[in-house]
Coordinates of C-alpha atoms in Angstrom, one line a residue:
Chain O
X30 CA -133.0 -29.8 130.1
X31 CA -131.9 -33.3 129.5
X32 CA -128.9 -34.2 127.5
X33 CA -131.2 -36.4 125.4
X34 CA -133.3 -33.4 124.4
X35 CA -130.2 -31.5 123.2
X36 CA -129.0 -34.5 121.3
X37 CA -132.4 -34.5 119.7
X38 CA -132.1 -30.8 118.8
X39 CA -128.7 -31.5 117.1
X40 CA -129.9 -34.5 115.2
X41 CA -133.1 -32.8 114.0
X42 CA -131.2 -29.7 113.2
X43 CA -129.0 -31.7 110.9
X44 CA -132.0 -33.4 109.4
X45 CA -133.6 -30.0 108.7
X46 CA -130.4 -28.8 106.9
X47 CA -130.4 -32.0 104.8
X48 CA -134.1 -31.5 103.9
X49 CA -133.3 -27.9 102.7
X50 CA -130.4 -29.2 100.6
X51 CA -132.6 -31.9 99.1
X52 CA -135.5 -29.6 98.1
X53 CA -133.2 -26.8 97.0
X54 CA -131.3 -29.3 94.7
X55 CA -134.5 -30.6 93.1
X56 CA -136.0 -27.2 92.6
X57 CA -132.9 -25.4 91.3
X58 CA -131.8 -28.2 89.0
X59 CA -135.2 -28.3 87.5
X60 CA -135.8 -24.6 87.1
X61 CA -132.4 -23.2 86.2
X62 CA -130.6 -20.7 88.3
X63 CA -131.5 -17.3 87.1
X64 CA -133.7 -16.8 90.1
X65 CA -133.1 -18.5 93.4
X66 CA -136.4 -20.5 93.5
X67 CA -134.9 -23.3 95.5
X68 CA -134.4 -21.2 98.6
X69 CA -137.9 -19.6 98.1
X70 CA -139.5 -23.0 98.0
X71 CA -137.7 -24.1 101.2
X72 CA -138.5 -21.0 103.1
X73 CA -142.1 -20.7 102.1
X74 CA -142.8 -24.4 102.9
X75 CA -141.0 -24.1 106.2
X76 CA -142.9 -21.0 107.2
X77 CA -146.2 -22.8 106.4
X78 CA -145.4 -25.8 108.5
X79 CA -144.1 -23.7 111.4
X80 CA -147.3 -21.6 111.2
X81 CA -149.2 -24.8 111.4
X82 CA -147.3 -25.9 114.5
X83 CA -148.1 -22.6 116.2
X84 CA -151.8 -23.0 115.1
X85 CA -152.1 -26.3 116.9
X86 CA -150.5 -24.7 119.9
X87 CA -147.5 -27.0 120.0
X88 CA -145.4 -26.0 123.0
X89 CA -142.5 -26.8 125.2
X90 CA -140.1 -29.5 124.2
X91 CA -142.1 -30.6 121.2
X92 CA -142.0 -27.1 119.7
X93 CA -138.3 -26.9 120.5
X94 CA -137.7 -30.1 118.6
X95 CA -140.1 -29.8 115.6
X96 CA -140.1 -26.0 115.3
X97 CA -136.8 -24.5 116.5
X98 CA -134.6 -27.5 115.6
X99 CA -136.2 -29.0 112.4
X100 CA -137.9 -26.0 110.8
X101 CA -135.5 -23.4 112.1
X102 CA -132.6 -25.3 110.4
X103 CA -134.7 -26.2 107.3
X104 CA -135.4 -22.6 106.5
X105 CA -132.6 -20.1 106.1
X106 CA -132.1 -16.4 106.3
X107 CA -128.5 -16.3 105.4
X108 CA -128.8 -18.0 101.9
X109 CA -131.8 -15.7 101.2
X110 CA -129.6 -12.7 101.9
X111 CA -126.6 -14.1 100.1
X112 CA -128.6 -14.7 96.9
X113 CA -130.2 -11.3 97.2
X114 CA -126.8 -9.6 97.5
X115 CA -125.4 -11.5 94.6
X116 CA -128.4 -10.5 92.4
X117 CA -127.8 -6.9 93.4
X118 CA -124.1 -7.2 92.7
X119 CA -124.9 -8.5 89.2
X120 CA -127.0 -5.5 88.6
X121 CA -130.2 -7.4 88.5
X122 CA -132.3 -4.9 90.4
X123 CA -135.5 -6.5 89.3
X124 CA -134.5 -10.0 90.5
X125 CA -133.2 -8.5 93.7
X126 CA -136.5 -6.8 94.6
X127 CA -138.6 -9.7 93.4
X128 CA -136.6 -12.0 95.6
X129 CA -136.9 -9.8 98.7
X130 CA -140.6 -9.0 98.2
X131 CA -141.7 -12.4 97.1
X132 CA -140.0 -14.2 100.0
X133 CA -141.3 -11.8 102.5
X134 CA -144.8 -11.6 101.3
X135 CA -145.4 -15.2 100.4
X136 CA -143.5 -16.4 103.5
X137 CA -145.7 -14.3 105.8
X138 CA -148.8 -15.4 103.9
X139 CA -147.7 -19.1 104.2
X140 CA -147.1 -18.8 108.0
X141 CA -150.5 -17.1 108.5
X142 CA -152.3 -19.7 106.3
X143 CA -150.5 -22.6 108.2
X144 CA -151.5 -21.1 111.5
X145 CA -155.1 -20.7 110.4
X146 CA -155.3 -24.3 109.2
X147 CA -153.7 -25.5 112.4
X148 CA -156.0 -23.4 114.5
X149 CA -159.0 -25.0 112.9
X150 CA -158.0 -28.5 114.2
Chain D
X16 CA -138.2 -29.0 56.1
X17 CA -134.7 -29.1 54.8
X18 CA -132.3 -31.5 56.4
X19 CA -129.3 -30.1 58.0
X20 CA -126.0 -31.8 58.2
X21 CA -124.9 -33.3 61.5
X22 CA -122.2 -31.8 63.7
X23 CA -119.9 -34.7 62.7
X24 CA -120.3 -33.9 59.0
X25 CA -119.8 -30.3 59.5
X26 CA -116.6 -30.9 61.4
X27 CA -115.4 -33.8 59.3
X28 CA -111.9 -32.3 58.6
X29 CA -111.2 -31.0 62.1
X30 CA -109.2 -33.2 64.5
X31 CA -109.2 -30.6 67.3
X32 CA -112.5 -29.0 68.1
X33 CA -113.1 -26.5 70.8
X34 CA -116.6 -25.7 72.1
X35 CA -117.4 -22.4 73.7
X36 CA -120.7 -21.1 75.1
X37 CA -121.8 -17.5 74.9
X38 CA -123.7 -17.9 78.2
X39 CA -124.9 -20.5 80.7
X40 CA -127.7 -22.6 79.4
X41 CA -126.7 -22.3 75.8
X42 CA -126.4 -26.0 75.5
X43 CA -122.6 -26.3 75.2
X44 CA -122.5 -29.6 77.0
X45 CA -125.4 -31.0 74.9
X46 CA -123.4 -30.1 71.8
X47 CA -120.3 -31.7 73.1
X48 CA -122.2 -34.8 74.0
X49 CA -123.8 -34.9 70.6
X50 CA -120.5 -34.8 68.7
X51 CA -119.0 -37.4 71.0
X52 CA -122.0 -39.7 70.3
X53 CA -121.8 -39.2 66.5
X54 CA -118.1 -39.8 66.3
X55 CA -118.2 -42.8 68.5
X56 CA -121.2 -44.3 66.6
X57 CA -118.9 -44.2 63.6
X58 CA -116.1 -46.0 65.4
X59 CA -113.9 -43.0 65.8
X60 CA -111.7 -42.9 68.9
X61 CA -111.8 -39.8 71.0
X62 CA -109.8 -37.7 73.4
X63 CA -111.7 -35.2 75.7
X64 CA -110.5 -32.4 77.9
X65 CA -111.8 -29.1 79.1
X66 CA -110.5 -25.7 80.0
X67 CA -110.1 -25.8 83.7
X68 CA -113.0 -24.8 85.9
X69 CA -112.8 -21.2 86.9
X70 CA -114.5 -19.4 89.7
X71 CA -117.5 -18.2 87.8
X72 CA -118.5 -21.6 86.7
X73 CA -118.6 -23.0 90.1
X74 CA -121.2 -22.3 92.6
X75 CA -120.3 -22.0 96.2
X76 CA -123.9 -21.4 97.2
X77 CA -125.0 -24.7 95.8
X78 CA -122.2 -27.2 96.1
X79 CA -124.3 -29.8 94.4
X80 CA -124.0 -28.0 91.0
X81 CA -120.8 -29.1 89.5
X82 CA -118.8 -29.1 86.3
X83 CA -121.1 -30.8 83.8
X84 CA -120.2 -34.4 83.5
X85 CA -119.9 -35.8 80.1
X86 CA -121.0 -39.2 78.9
X87 CA -118.0 -40.9 77.3
X88 CA -117.8 -44.1 75.4
X89 CA -115.5 -46.9 76.5
X90 CA -111.9 -46.4 75.3
X91 CA -112.1 -42.6 75.4
X92 CA -109.0 -40.8 76.6
X93 CA -109.7 -38.0 79.0
X94 CA -107.4 -35.3 80.4
X95 CA -108.8 -34.3 83.7
X96 CA -107.7 -34.1 87.3
X97 CA -107.0 -37.1 89.6
X98 CA -109.6 -36.3 92.2
X99 CA -112.4 -35.8 89.7
X100 CA -111.5 -39.0 88.0
X101 CA -111.6 -40.9 91.2
X102 CA -114.8 -39.3 92.2
X103 CA -116.8 -39.5 89.0
X104 CA -115.3 -41.7 86.3
X105 CA -116.1 -45.3 85.4
X106 CA -113.4 -47.9 85.5
X107 CA -110.2 -46.4 83.9
X108 CA -106.5 -46.7 83.7
X109 CA -104.2 -43.7 84.2
X110 CA -101.7 -43.4 81.3
X111 CA -99.8 -40.3 82.2
X112 CA -99.5 -38.3 85.4
X113 CA -98.6 -34.8 84.2
X114 CA -97.0 -32.2 86.4
X115 CA -99.8 -29.7 85.7
X116 CA -101.6 -28.7 88.8
X117 CA -104.9 -27.0 89.0
X118 CA -107.1 -26.0 91.9
X119 CA -108.9 -29.3 91.4
X120 CA -105.7 -31.3 91.6
X121 CA -103.1 -32.8 89.3
X122 CA -104.0 -33.3 85.7
X123 CA -103.7 -36.9 84.4
X124 CA -104.5 -38.6 81.1
X125 CA -106.5 -41.7 81.5
X126 CA -108.3 -44.3 79.3
X127 CA -111.9 -45.2 80.2
X128 CA -112.3 -48.9 80.3
X129 CA -116.1 -48.6 80.4
X130 CA -118.6 -46.1 79.1
X131 CA -120.0 -43.7 81.6
X132 CA -120.2 -40.2 82.9
X133 CA -117.0 -38.3 83.8
X134 CA -116.4 -34.9 85.2
X135 CA -113.7 -33.3 83.1
X136 CA -111.6 -30.3 84.1
X137 CA -108.3 -29.9 82.3
X138 CA -105.6 -27.2 82.7
X139 CA -106.5 -23.6 82.2
X140 CA -103.8 -22.1 80.0
X141 CA -103.8 -22.6 76.3
X142 CA -100.3 -23.8 76.2
X143 CA -101.1 -26.5 78.7
X144 CA -104.4 -27.4 76.9
X145 CA -102.3 -27.7 73.7
X146 CA -100.0 -30.1 75.5
X147 CA -102.9 -32.3 76.6
X148 CA -104.3 -32.3 73.0
X149 CA -101.0 -33.4 71.6
X150 CA -100.5 -36.0 74.2
X151 CA -103.9 -37.6 73.4
X152 CA -103.3 -37.4 69.6
X153 CA -99.9 -39.0 70.0
X154 CA -101.7 -41.9 71.8
X155 CA -103.6 -42.6 68.6
X156 CA -107.1 -41.0 69.1
X157 CA -108.8 -39.8 65.9
X158 CA -109.9 -36.5 67.3
X159 CA -109.8 -34.4 70.4
X160 CA -112.8 -32.4 71.8
X161 CA -112.1 -29.5 74.2
X162 CA -115.0 -28.4 76.3
X163 CA -114.2 -24.7 76.7
X164 CA -115.8 -22.5 79.3
X165 CA -118.5 -19.9 79.0
X166 CA -117.3 -16.9 77.0
X167 CA -113.7 -18.1 77.2
X168 CA -112.0 -17.9 73.8
X169 CA -108.5 -18.7 74.7
X170 CA -108.7 -22.3 73.5
X171 CA -110.1 -21.1 70.2
X172 CA -106.7 -19.7 69.4
X173 CA -105.9 -21.1 65.9
X174 CA -102.9 -23.3 66.8
X175 CA -105.0 -25.2 69.2
X176 CA -108.3 -25.6 67.4
X177 CA -109.0 -26.7 63.8
X178 CA -112.6 -25.5 64.4
X179 CA -114.5 -23.7 67.1
X180 CA -118.1 -24.6 67.8
X181 CA -120.0 -21.8 69.5
X182 CA -123.1 -22.5 71.5
X183 CA -125.8 -19.8 71.7
X184 CA -129.4 -19.8 72.7
X185 CA -132.6 -18.2 73.9
X186 CA -131.1 -17.2 77.2
X187 CA -129.4 -14.3 75.4
X188 CA -132.7 -12.4 74.8
X189 CA -136.4 -12.4 75.0
X190 CA -137.1 -12.5 71.2
X191 CA -135.5 -14.0 68.2
X192 CA -134.1 -10.7 67.0
X193 CA -132.5 -10.1 70.4
X194 CA -130.8 -13.4 70.4
X195 CA -129.6 -12.8 66.8
X196 CA -128.2 -9.4 67.8
X197 CA -126.4 -10.7 70.9
X198 CA -125.0 -13.6 69.0
X199 CA -123.8 -11.5 66.1
X200 CA -122.0 -9.1 68.6
X201 CA -120.3 -12.1 70.2
X202 CA -119.1 -13.2 66.8
X203 CA -117.3 -10.2 65.7
X204 CA -114.1 -12.0 66.6
X205 CA -114.9 -14.8 64.2
X206 CA -115.3 -12.4 61.3
X207 CA -112.1 -10.3 61.8
X208 CA -110.3 -10.2 58.5
X209 CA -107.0 -11.9 58.1
X210 CA -103.9 -9.9 56.9
X211 CA -103.7 -10.3 53.2
X212 CA -100.7 -8.3 52.0
X213 CA -97.3 -10.0 51.9
X214 CA -95.4 -7.0 53.2
X215 CA -97.3 -6.9 56.5
X216 CA -97.0 -10.7 56.8
X217 CA -93.2 -10.4 56.4
X218 CA -93.1 -7.6 58.9
X219 CA -95.1 -9.7 61.4
X220 CA -92.8 -12.7 60.9
X221 CA -89.8 -10.5 61.5
X222 CA -91.4 -8.9 64.5
X223 CA -91.9 -12.3 66.1
X224 CA -94.7 -11.3 68.5
X225 CA -93.2 -7.9 69.4
X226 CA -95.1 -4.7 69.0
X227 CA -94.1 -2.2 66.3
X228 CA -95.3 0.6 64.2
X229 CA -94.7 0.7 60.4
X230 CA -95.0 4.1 58.7
X231 CA -94.0 3.8 55.0
X232 CA -90.4 2.7 55.1
X233 CA -89.9 3.4 58.8
X234 CA -90.3 0.7 61.4
X235 CA -90.5 1.9 65.0
X236 CA -90.2 -0.7 67.8
X237 CA -92.7 -0.2 70.6
X238 CA -92.5 -1.2 74.3
X239 CA -94.2 -4.5 75.1
X240 CA -97.0 -3.0 77.2
X241 CA -97.6 -0.3 74.6
X242 CA -101.1 -1.4 73.6
X243 CA -102.3 -1.4 77.2
X244 CA -100.7 1.7 78.4
X245 CA -100.4 4.2 75.6
X246 CA -102.0 7.7 76.1
X247 CA -104.1 9.1 73.2
X248 CA -101.8 12.2 73.0
X249 CA -98.6 10.1 72.7
X250 CA -100.3 8.0 70.0
X251 CA -101.2 11.2 68.1
X252 CA -97.7 12.4 68.1
X253 CA -96.4 9.0 67.1
X254 CA -98.7 8.7 64.2
X255 CA -98.9 12.4 63.4
X256 CA -95.7 12.5 61.3
X257 CA -97.4 12.7 57.9
X258 CA -100.7 12.5 56.2
X259 CA -101.2 10.1 53.3
X260 CA -99.3 7.3 55.0
X261 CA -101.2 4.4 56.2
X262 CA -99.8 3.3 59.5
X263 CA -99.6 -0.3 60.4
X264 CA -99.6 -1.1 64.1
X265 CA -98.5 -4.6 64.9
X266 CA -99.5 -5.6 68.5
X267 CA -97.7 -8.4 70.2
X268 CA -100.3 -9.2 72.9
X269 CA -103.8 -8.1 73.7
X270 CA -105.5 -5.3 71.7
X271 CA -107.8 -3.5 74.2
X272 CA -110.7 -1.5 73.0
X273 CA -109.0 1.6 74.6
X274 CA -106.3 1.4 71.9
X275 CA -108.9 1.4 69.1
X276 CA -110.7 4.3 70.7
X277 CA -107.4 6.2 70.9
X278 CA -106.8 5.7 67.2
X279 CA -110.2 7.1 66.1
X280 CA -109.0 10.7 65.7
X281 CA -106.3 9.4 63.4
X282 CA -108.7 7.1 61.5
X283 CA -110.5 10.2 60.5
X284 CA -107.4 11.4 58.6
X285 CA -106.2 8.2 57.1
X286 CA -106.9 4.5 57.7
X287 CA -104.9 2.8 60.5
X288 CA -104.4 -0.9 60.5
X289 CA -104.1 -2.7 63.8
X290 CA -102.7 -6.2 63.5
X291 CA -103.2 -8.8 66.2
X292 CA -101.9 -12.3 66.4
X293 CA -105.3 -14.0 66.4
X294 CA -108.9 -13.0 67.1
X295 CA -108.8 -14.1 70.8
X296 CA -106.4 -11.2 71.4
X297 CA -108.9 -8.6 70.3
X298 CA -111.1 -7.3 73.1
X299 CA -114.0 -5.3 71.7
X300 CA -117.1 -5.1 73.8
X301 CA -118.9 -1.8 73.5
X302 CA -118.7 -1.4 69.7
X303 CA -117.9 -4.0 67.0
X304 CA -114.8 -4.5 64.9
X305 CA -116.9 -3.5 61.9
X306 CA -117.9 -0.2 63.6
X307 CA -114.2 0.7 64.0
X308 CA -113.4 -0.4 60.5
X309 CA -116.0 2.1 59.1
X310 CA -114.3 4.8 61.1
X311 CA -110.9 4.2 59.7
X312 CA -109.5 1.9 62.3
X313 CA -109.2 -1.6 60.8
X314 CA -108.4 -4.6 62.9
X315 CA -106.8 -7.6 61.2
X316 CA -105.4 -10.9 62.4
X317 CA -102.4 -13.0 61.4
X318 CA -104.1 -16.3 62.2
X319 CA -107.8 -16.7 61.8
X320 CA -110.0 -18.8 64.0
X321 CA -112.3 -21.1 62.0
X322 CA -115.9 -21.0 63.1
X323 CA -116.9 -24.6 62.5
X324 CA -120.5 -24.4 63.6
X325 CA -123.0 -22.6 65.7
X326 CA -125.3 -24.6 68.0
X327 CA -128.6 -23.1 69.2
X328 CA -130.6 -24.0 72.3
X329 CA -134.1 -22.5 71.8
X330 CA -135.0 -23.3 75.4
X331 CA -134.8 -20.6 78.0
X332 CA -135.1 -21.6 81.7
X333 CA -137.4 -21.9 83.5
X334 CA -140.0 -22.3 80.8
X335 CA -139.4 -20.0 77.8
X336 CA -138.9 -21.3 74.3
X337 CA -138.3 -19.8 70.9
X338 CA -139.0 -21.4 67.6
X339 CA -136.0 -23.5 66.8
X340 CA -136.2 -23.4 63.0
X341 CA -136.7 -19.7 62.8
X342 CA -134.0 -19.0 65.3
X343 CA -131.4 -21.1 63.5
X344 CA -132.3 -19.5 60.2
X345 CA -132.2 -15.9 61.6
X346 CA -128.8 -16.5 63.1
X347 CA -127.5 -18.1 59.9
X348 CA -128.6 -15.1 57.9
X349 CA -127.0 -12.7 60.3
X350 CA -123.5 -14.3 60.0
X351 CA -121.4 -13.0 57.1
X352 CA -119.8 -16.3 56.4
X353 CA -121.7 -19.4 55.7
X354 CA -121.6 -21.3 58.9
X355 CA -123.9 -24.2 59.7
X356 CA -126.4 -23.3 62.5
X357 CA -127.8 -26.3 64.3
X358 CA -130.2 -27.2 67.1
X359 CA -128.9 -30.6 68.0
X360 CA -132.0 -31.5 69.9
X361 CA -134.4 -29.9 67.3
X362 CA -136.8 -31.9 65.1
X363 CA -134.9 -31.4 61.9
X364 CA -131.5 -32.4 63.2
X365 CA -130.2 -35.7 61.8
X366 CA -127.4 -37.0 63.9
X367 CA -126.7 -40.4 65.2
X368 CA -129.9 -41.6 66.8
X369 CA -128.4 -44.2 69.0
X370 CA -126.4 -41.8 71.1
X371 CA -126.7 -40.3 73.6
X372 CA -129.3 -42.6 74.9
X373 CA -132.8 -41.3 75.2
X374 CA -132.4 -41.1 78.9
X375 CA -129.4 -38.9 78.7
X376 CA -131.2 -36.7 76.2
X377 CA -134.0 -36.2 78.6
X378 CA -131.7 -35.0 81.3
X379 CA -130.2 -32.5 79.0
X380 CA -133.6 -31.4 77.6
X381 CA -134.3 -29.9 81.0
X382 CA -133.8 -26.2 81.4
X383 CA -130.3 -26.5 82.8
X384 CA -127.0 -27.0 81.1
X385 CA -126.0 -29.1 84.1
X386 CA -126.8 -32.7 84.3
X387 CA -128.2 -34.5 87.3
X388 CA -126.3 -33.5 90.4
X389 CA -123.8 -35.8 91.9
X390 CA -124.2 -36.0 95.7
X391 CA -121.7 -37.7 97.8
X392 CA -122.1 -39.3 101.2
X393 CA -119.3 -37.2 102.7
X394 CA -121.0 -34.1 101.5
X395 CA -124.3 -35.0 103.2
X396 CA -122.4 -35.8 106.4
X397 CA -120.9 -32.4 106.3
X398 CA -124.3 -30.7 105.8
X399 CA -125.7 -32.8 108.6
X400 CA -122.9 -31.9 111.1
X401 CA -122.9 -28.3 110.2
X402 CA -126.7 -28.2 110.5
X403 CA -126.6 -29.9 113.9
X404 CA -124.1 -27.4 115.2
X405 CA -126.0 -24.4 113.8
X406 CA -129.3 -25.6 115.3
X407 CA -127.7 -26.2 118.7
X408 CA -126.3 -22.7 118.8
X409 CA -129.6 -21.1 117.8
X410 CA -131.8 -23.3 120.0
X411 CA -129.4 -22.8 122.9
X412 CA -129.5 -19.1 122.7
X413 CA -133.3 -19.1 122.4
X414 CA -133.6 -21.3 125.5
X415 CA -131.1 -19.3 127.5
X416 CA -132.3 -15.8 126.5
X417 CA -136.0 -16.3 125.5
X418 CA -137.4 -15.5 122.1
X419 CA -138.5 -12.0 123.0
X420 CA -141.8 -12.1 121.2
X421 CA -144.0 -10.1 120.8
X422 CA -141.3 -7.4 121.4
X423 CA -138.0 -7.2 119.4
X424 CA -136.7 -10.8 119.0
X425 CA -133.1 -10.2 119.7
X426 CA -131.9 -13.8 119.4
X427 CA -133.4 -14.4 115.9
X428 CA -132.2 -11.0 114.8
X429 CA -128.7 -11.6 116.0
X430 CA -128.3 -15.1 114.6
X431 CA -129.7 -14.1 111.3
X432 CA -127.4 -11.1 110.8
X433 CA -124.3 -12.8 112.1
X434 CA -125.1 -15.9 110.0
X435 CA -125.6 -13.8 106.9
X436 CA -122.2 -12.1 107.5
X437 CA -120.5 -15.5 108.1
X438 CA -122.1 -17.0 104.9
X439 CA -121.0 -14.0 102.9
X440 CA -117.5 -14.5 104.3
X441 CA -117.3 -18.2 103.8
X442 CA -118.8 -18.3 100.3
X443 CA -116.7 -15.4 98.9
X444 CA -113.6 -16.9 100.4
X445 CA -114.3 -20.4 99.2
X446 CA -115.6 -19.3 95.8
X447 CA -113.0 -16.7 94.9
X448 CA -109.9 -17.9 96.7
X449 CA -109.0 -21.2 95.3
X450 CA -107.9 -23.8 96.0
X451 CA -111.1 -25.0 97.5
X452 CA -111.1 -27.7 100.1
X453 CA -113.7 -30.3 99.6
X454 CA -116.2 -30.2 102.4
X455 CA -116.0 -26.7 103.8
X456 CA -118.8 -25.3 101.8
X457 CA -121.4 -27.9 102.8
X458 CA -120.1 -27.9 106.4
X459 CA -119.9 -24.2 107.0
X460 CA -122.2 -22.7 104.4
X461 CA -125.1 -25.0 103.7
X462 CA -124.9 -26.7 107.1
X463 CA -123.9 -24.3 109.8
X464 CA -124.9 -20.9 108.4
X465 CA -128.0 -22.2 106.8
X466 CA -129.2 -23.8 110.1
X467 CA -127.9 -21.1 112.4
X468 CA -130.2 -18.6 110.6
X469 CA -133.9 -19.0 110.2
X470 CA -136.6 -17.7 108.0
X471 CA -139.7 -19.5 109.4
X472 CA -139.2 -18.3 113.0
X473 CA -138.9 -14.8 111.7
X474 CA -142.2 -15.0 109.9
X475 CA -144.0 -16.4 112.9
X476 CA -142.5 -13.6 115.0
X477 CA -143.8 -11.1 112.5
X478 CA -147.2 -12.6 112.7
X479 CA -147.2 -12.3 116.5
X480 CA -146.3 -8.7 116.3
X481 CA -149.1 -8.0 113.8
X482 CA -151.5 -9.9 116.2
X483 CA -150.5 -7.6 119.0
X484 CA -151.2 -4.6 116.8
X485 CA -147.6 -3.6 116.7
X486 CA -147.4 -2.9 113.0
X487 CA -144.6 -0.4 113.3
X488 CA -142.5 -2.9 115.2
X489 CA -143.1 -5.6 112.6
X490 CA -142.1 -3.4 109.7
X491 CA -139.0 -2.2 111.5
X492 CA -138.0 -5.8 112.5
X493 CA -138.6 -7.2 109.0
X494 CA -136.9 -4.4 107.1
X495 CA -134.2 -4.1 109.7
X496 CA -133.3 -7.8 109.5
X497 CA -133.2 -7.7 105.7
X498 CA -131.1 -4.5 105.6
X499 CA -128.7 -5.7 108.2
X500 CA -128.4 -9.2 106.6
X501 CA -127.8 -7.8 103.2
X502 CA -125.2 -5.3 104.5
X503 CA -123.6 -8.2 106.4
X504 CA -123.1 -10.2 103.2
X505 CA -122.0 -7.1 101.3
X506 CA -119.4 -6.2 104.0
X507 CA -118.1 -9.8 104.4
X508 CA -117.7 -10.1 100.6
X509 CA -115.9 -6.8 100.3
X510 CA -113.6 -7.7 103.2
X511 CA -112.5 -11.0 101.6
X512 CA -112.0 -9.3 98.3
X513 CA -109.9 -6.6 99.8
X514 CA -107.8 -9.0 101.7
X515 CA -107.3 -11.0 98.5
X516 CA -106.1 -8.0 96.6
X517 CA -103.6 -7.1 99.2
X518 CA -102.4 -10.7 99.9

């Protein structure tokens, strides 16, 4: 493990976080804030791309940098949970279950689709 | 199509106007901007302030969503905080540095030397807002506009405002009749009758904001917390001295709904009058003031708040929309008093066309009440650094311990649950325990926790489990992560709130 590789992980991790912030900003300022669509968009797109990387059998350091660092940082579990919990706290059971179910189902579907497309290359 | 008056015409005789919104996305900021534009197009000078930002209006999950910034003409006086002024305002000169402090910094009065957007957050108590209004009027502005918060009525207290403008809209319900009903409920304060008889007026003047009970010739002083703490049984014995007498209860402070409920048994015998200082002191949520009046408990106020206008936003995010004309008309008909109901962005509205500029209108026409986000370089730096640290921790753990797939992925599970707990902790703490420091949210929340946890890796792990035929494991892992993450946020939030109550 070279120092350079870990510097790469840090830099790309930071870039992933910025990408999440950017897409989330655009989506949530355009579509209001009743439902956390920003996080959904980030997570689904990230799952799709990571699926694609798995599909083309990216491995080793390349996977560490592109997958674990960039896409791992880009997608987020904690914000998903926070937004779900806040919906629950506000008594919006419908929004809560929609948020959990939609993210889980569409996220898994996107990862599978990305992998299938990657595998066809 | 009948032409409706403009906001400026409706509010022509008001020098102090307070805007309140019944919910988010009711277009309060659009209404404020419209009035500013109309007044300034007619050469009127303006002072602008707002009721200080409070926790609910501020979003720790998305630091980029801020207090709506307001487009102000050159020469406008603003009462806002020093940091906001420095961050957001066009060229300006500070006229007064007040000693009012808010979580967002010291409040100052400044004159804008150029036109431009400015984030405005004034003090939060009505006395302090009053002082800011007077300060700006004394410096020669023609009128002062106060951007009140959502559902906050404090600044609508009559001594402060000549007129209140209430913003309502399609967000309050799916159909026109739902919006009308929700709006009418919220308006019961505006329709509370003023005290008419001179005897009660004299009594109130003598009471000077203290609570007392008047029964025929007897006047009984009451403890100051009376209205909040009285037990129904005590009330019964207090009022139960004689039938045929109409008791008058003067309440110095807040009139809670529990007091009105406690008076219901007496109201069945003879009418009881409850007198509050002004409508903002009356807190009636579950029923309406009219409902209590019909049951013998009548609420009156010494000073009435004037409802200057109602503005309507027919757009509901993300994509819903009601018919603007029909909605305005239905709300107008539901109000007892004739109050102009306007959709300031609607086709029949005739305001000043030159302002705000078309580009500004387009921004507002979007679903959100909030204009384009302001992003600072330092904020991006904080997100980047936090993200880098989060990614290093997660990647380091994966490299050291292995990802575990296709059996239980301990590393991902652990970082996700811990990260969710930490985010719940940080956000609740930063959101609900002011003062907030500037870059902690982007650094710790958006950056570190966001990057430490991962959604995409979890989905790929689930796929691998399903490939290996381990459906039970996949279900347990997916559901277990969500349950533990959710519980983590819940526990962290509860912990912060408990500490706050104690501290």
